[in-house]
mmCIF file of C-alpha atoms in Angstrom:
data_model
loop_
_atom_site.group_PDB
_atom_site.id
_atom_site.type_symbol
_atom_site.label_atom_id
_atom_site.label_comp_id
_atom_site.label_asym_id
_atom_site.label_seq_id
_atom_site.Cartn_x
_atom_site.Cartn_y
_atom_site.Cartn_z
ATOM 1 C CA MET U 1 -28.463 71.050 -14.174
ATOM 2 C CA VAL U 2 -26.417 68.774 -11.833
ATOM 3 C CA VAL U 3 -27.174 65.042 -11.534
ATOM 4 C CA ALA U 4 -26.114 63.268 -8.332
ATOM 5 C CA SER U 5 -24.586 59.839 -8.574
ATOM 6 C CA THR U 6 -26.392 57.084 -6.652
ATOM 7 C CA THR U 7 -23.833 54.371 -6.998
ATOM 8 C CA ALA U 8 -22.547 52.663 -3.872
ATOM 9 C CA PRO U 9 -18.859 52.783 -3.065
ATOM 10 C CA ALA U 10 -16.947 49.750 -4.159
ATOM 11 C CA THR U 11 -16.430 47.078 -1.489
ATOM 12 C CA PRO U 12 -13.075 45.381 -1.289
ATOM 13 C CA ILE U 13 -13.009 41.720 -2.286
ATOM 14 C CA ALA U 14 -11.601 39.433 0.357
ATOM 15 C CA THR U 15 -8.722 37.255 -0.607
ATOM 16 C CA THR U 16 -7.880 33.854 0.823
ATOM 17 C CA ALA U 17 -5.052 35.352 2.777
ATOM 18 C CA SER U 18 -7.373 37.600 4.794
ATOM 19 C CA ILE U 19 -9.757 34.770 5.983
ATOM 20 C CA VAL U 20 -8.676 33.409 9.370
ATOM 21 C CA PRO U 21 -10.260 30.126 10.461
ATOM 22 C CA ALA U 22 -11.884 30.024 13.909
ATOM 23 C CA PRO U 23 -9.644 28.330 16.465
ATOM 24 C CA ASN U 24 -12.370 26.057 17.939
ATOM 25 C CA PRO U 25 -15.895 25.624 16.690
ATOM 26 C CA ILE U 26 -18.579 26.645 19.225
ATOM 27 C CA VAL U 27 -20.598 23.666 20.496
ATOM 28 C CA ILE U 28 -24.066 24.500 21.745
ATOM 29 C CA GLY U 29 -24.671 23.192 25.260
ATOM 30 C CA ALA U 30 -21.016 22.416 25.941
ATOM 31 C CA HIS U 31 -21.069 24.373 29.207
ATOM 32 C CA ALA U 32 -24.362 22.879 30.459
ATOM 33 C CA PRO U 33 -24.062 20.767 33.614
ATOM 34 C CA GLN U 34 -24.276 17.034 33.138
ATOM 35 C CA GLY U 35 -26.904 14.835 34.858
ATOM 36 C CA PRO U 36 -26.045 12.648 37.836
ATOM 37 C CA GLY U 37 -25.880 9.491 35.742
ATOM 38 C CA LEU U 38 -27.243 6.077 36.659
ATOM 39 C CA GLY U 39 -25.197 5.657 39.846
ATOM 40 C CA GLY U 40 -26.128 9.068 41.208
ATOM 41 C CA GLY U 41 -29.814 8.536 40.407
ATOM 42 C CA LEU U 42 -29.794 5.168 42.166
ATOM 43 C CA LEU U 43 -28.074 6.687 45.188
ATOM 44 C CA ALA U 44 -30.672 9.479 45.345
ATOM 45 C CA LEU U 45 -33.499 6.937 45.132
ATOM 46 C CA LEU U 46 -32.034 4.870 47.970
ATOM 47 C CA LEU U 47 -31.587 8.008 50.054
ATOM 48 C CA VAL U 48 -35.252 9.011 49.609
ATOM 49 C CA LEU U 49 -36.500 5.496 50.399
ATOM 50 C CA GLY U 50 -34.307 5.375 53.513
ATOM 51 C CA LEU U 51 -35.654 8.740 54.599
ATOM 52 C CA ILE U 52 -39.249 7.517 54.217
ATOM 53 C CA VAL U 53 -38.580 4.343 56.217
ATOM 54 C CA GLY U 54 -36.729 6.298 58.905
ATOM 55 C CA LEU U 55 -39.528 8.834 59.311
ATOM 56 C CA ALA U 56 -42.145 6.064 59.481
ATOM 57 C CA TRP U 57 -40.145 4.325 62.209
ATOM 58 C CA LEU U 58 -39.788 7.601 64.120
ATOM 59 C CA LEU U 59 -43.506 8.323 63.800
ATOM 60 C CA LYS U 60 -44.338 4.922 65.274
ATOM 61 C CA ARG U 61 -42.039 5.525 68.249
ATOM 62 C CA LEU U 62 -43.380 8.968 69.129
ATOM 63 C CA PRO U 63 -46.237 9.091 71.651
ATOM 64 C CA GLY U 64 -49.591 9.731 69.996
ATOM 65 C CA GLY U 65 -48.348 8.668 66.570
ATOM 66 C CA GLY U 66 -51.800 9.019 65.084
ATOM 67 C CA PHE U 67 -51.826 5.762 63.117
ATOM 68 C CA ARG U 68 -52.447 3.509 66.079
ATOM 69 C CA GLN U 69 -55.925 3.023 67.472
ATOM 70 C CA ALA U 70 -56.436 3.548 71.167
ATOM 71 C CA ASP U 71 -56.237 0.354 73.196
ATOM 72 C CA GLY U 72 -59.665 -0.882 74.268
ATOM 73 C CA LEU U 73 -61.542 1.483 71.950
ATOM 74 C CA ARG U 74 -62.789 0.655 68.460
ATOM 75 C CA ILE U 75 -65.613 1.521 66.085
ATOM 76 C CA VAL U 76 -67.823 -1.523 65.536
ATOM 77 C CA ALA U 77 -70.241 -0.004 62.987
ATOM 78 C CA SER U 78 -71.019 3.392 61.531
ATOM 79 C CA ILE U 79 -73.779 4.768 59.306
ATOM 80 C CA PRO U 80 -74.173 8.259 57.835
ATOM 81 C CA LEU U 81 -77.422 10.044 58.748
ATOM 82 C CA GLY U 82 -76.835 13.256 56.813
ATOM 83 C CA THR U 83 -74.051 15.329 55.321
ATOM 84 C CA LYS U 84 -72.395 15.976 58.686
ATOM 85 C CA GLU U 85 -74.199 13.572 61.002
ATOM 86 C CA ARG U 86 -73.699 9.885 61.596
ATOM 87 C CA ALA U 87 -74.423 7.188 64.145
ATOM 88 C CA ALA U 88 -71.673 4.905 65.335
ATOM 89 C CA VAL U 89 -71.446 1.923 67.645
ATOM 90 C CA VAL U 90 -68.238 2.179 69.656
ATOM 91 C CA GLN U 91 -66.834 -0.578 71.831
ATOM 92 C CA VAL U 92 -65.150 0.602 75.013
ATOM 93 C CA GLY U 93 -63.648 -2.290 76.892
ATOM 94 C CA GLY U 94 -66.467 -4.858 76.994
ATOM 95 C CA GLN U 95 -69.328 -2.366 76.599
ATOM 96 C CA GLN U 96 -70.830 -1.003 73.370
ATOM 97 C CA LEU U 97 -72.296 2.486 73.037
ATOM 98 C CA LEU U 98 -74.477 3.976 70.299
ATOM 99 C CA LEU U 99 -73.178 7.490 69.646
ATOM 100 C CA GLY U 100 -74.688 10.324 67.651
ATOM 101 C CA ILE U 101 -71.979 12.360 65.942
ATOM 102 C CA GLY U 102 -72.790 15.744 64.425
ATOM 103 C CA ALA U 103 -71.608 19.313 64.032
ATOM 104 C CA GLY U 104 -72.770 20.104 67.565
ATOM 105 C CA GLY U 105 -70.683 17.362 69.149
ATOM 106 C CA VAL U 106 -70.931 13.726 70.190
ATOM 107 C CA ARG U 107 -73.779 12.354 72.339
ATOM 108 C CA THR U 108 -74.440 8.943 73.842
ATOM 109 C CA LEU U 109 -77.763 7.774 72.450
ATOM 110 C CA HIS U 110 -77.939 4.302 73.982
ATOM 111 C CA VAL U 111 -75.871 1.784 75.923
ATOM 112 C CA LEU U 112 -76.290 -1.605 74.254
ATOM 113 C CA PRO U 113 -77.109 -4.404 76.737
ATOM 114 C CA GLN U 114 -75.575 -7.042 74.447
ATOM 115 C CA PRO U 115 -72.753 -6.479 71.981
ATOM 116 C CA LEU U 116 -73.570 -6.466 68.294
ATOM 117 C CA PRO U 117 -72.687 -9.696 66.500
ATOM 118 C CA GLU U 118 -69.443 -9.585 64.572
ATOM 119 C CA ALA U 119 -69.920 -9.211 60.834
ATOM 120 C CA PRO U 120 -68.196 -11.841 58.712
ATOM 121 C CA PRO U 121 -65.156 -10.508 56.877
ATOM 122 C CA ALA U 122 -65.675 -9.595 53.243
ATOM 123 C CA GLN U 123 -64.502 -12.259 50.833
ATOM 124 C CA LEU U 124 -63.423 -11.894 47.253
ATOM 125 C CA PRO U 125 -65.401 -13.998 44.789
ATOM 126 C CA THR U 126 -63.768 -17.196 43.618
ATOM 127 C CA MET U 127 -63.607 -18.327 40.009
ATOM 128 C CA LYS U 128 -66.517 -20.726 40.627
ATOM 129 C CA ASN U 129 -68.798 -17.925 41.848
ATOM 130 C CA LEU U 130 -68.158 -15.554 38.943
ATOM 131 C CA PRO U 131 -70.828 -15.308 36.237
ATOM 132 C CA ASP U 132 -70.047 -16.485 32.714
ATOM 133 C CA PHE U 133 -68.799 -13.428 30.822
ATOM 134 C CA LYS U 134 -69.612 -14.873 27.407
ATOM 135 C CA GLN U 135 -73.206 -15.517 28.408
ATOM 136 C CA MET U 136 -73.656 -12.069 29.979
ATOM 137 C CA LEU U 137 -72.204 -10.358 26.903
ATOM 138 C CA ALA U 138 -74.525 -12.305 24.609
ATOM 139 C CA GLN U 139 -77.532 -11.257 26.720
ATOM 140 C CA ARG U 140 -76.510 -7.585 26.572
ATOM 141 C CA LEU U 141 -75.894 -7.630 22.845
ATOM 142 C CA ARG U 142 -79.137 -9.437 22.032
ATOM 143 C CA LYS U 143 -81.729 -7.080 20.582
ATOM 144 C CA ASP U 144 -85.100 -8.368 21.789
ATOM 145 C CA THR U 145 -87.331 -5.334 21.268
#
């Protein structure tokens, strides 16, 4: 009967003479591009802001810029009547018209004999007109049931 040997072949032991140090250690991310820095970021920001201002100026100068209202035409008042319908009072020159605006188009409903009175501009409340917060909070927290 023959028995096979299962031992692994001997591995040679390395000596100090056979170890060669690496010339330069590898640094992770050393070849990655660097960011623009503070000066480059500031320059890019100024460039974008200049581009925005330049395009706004150009848009104002072009005919039919879209942001300007037509001369002699303005909406005095408007009220929604449904999801797609509304009534609007439009002033054309010195005359005011009541218009019905809907999905089917725009129709003149009435020509106003006298212009609508101008609404006073909305005002922000002053400190004197504001309610007392402490008092309102105490009323809300009170449990009078």
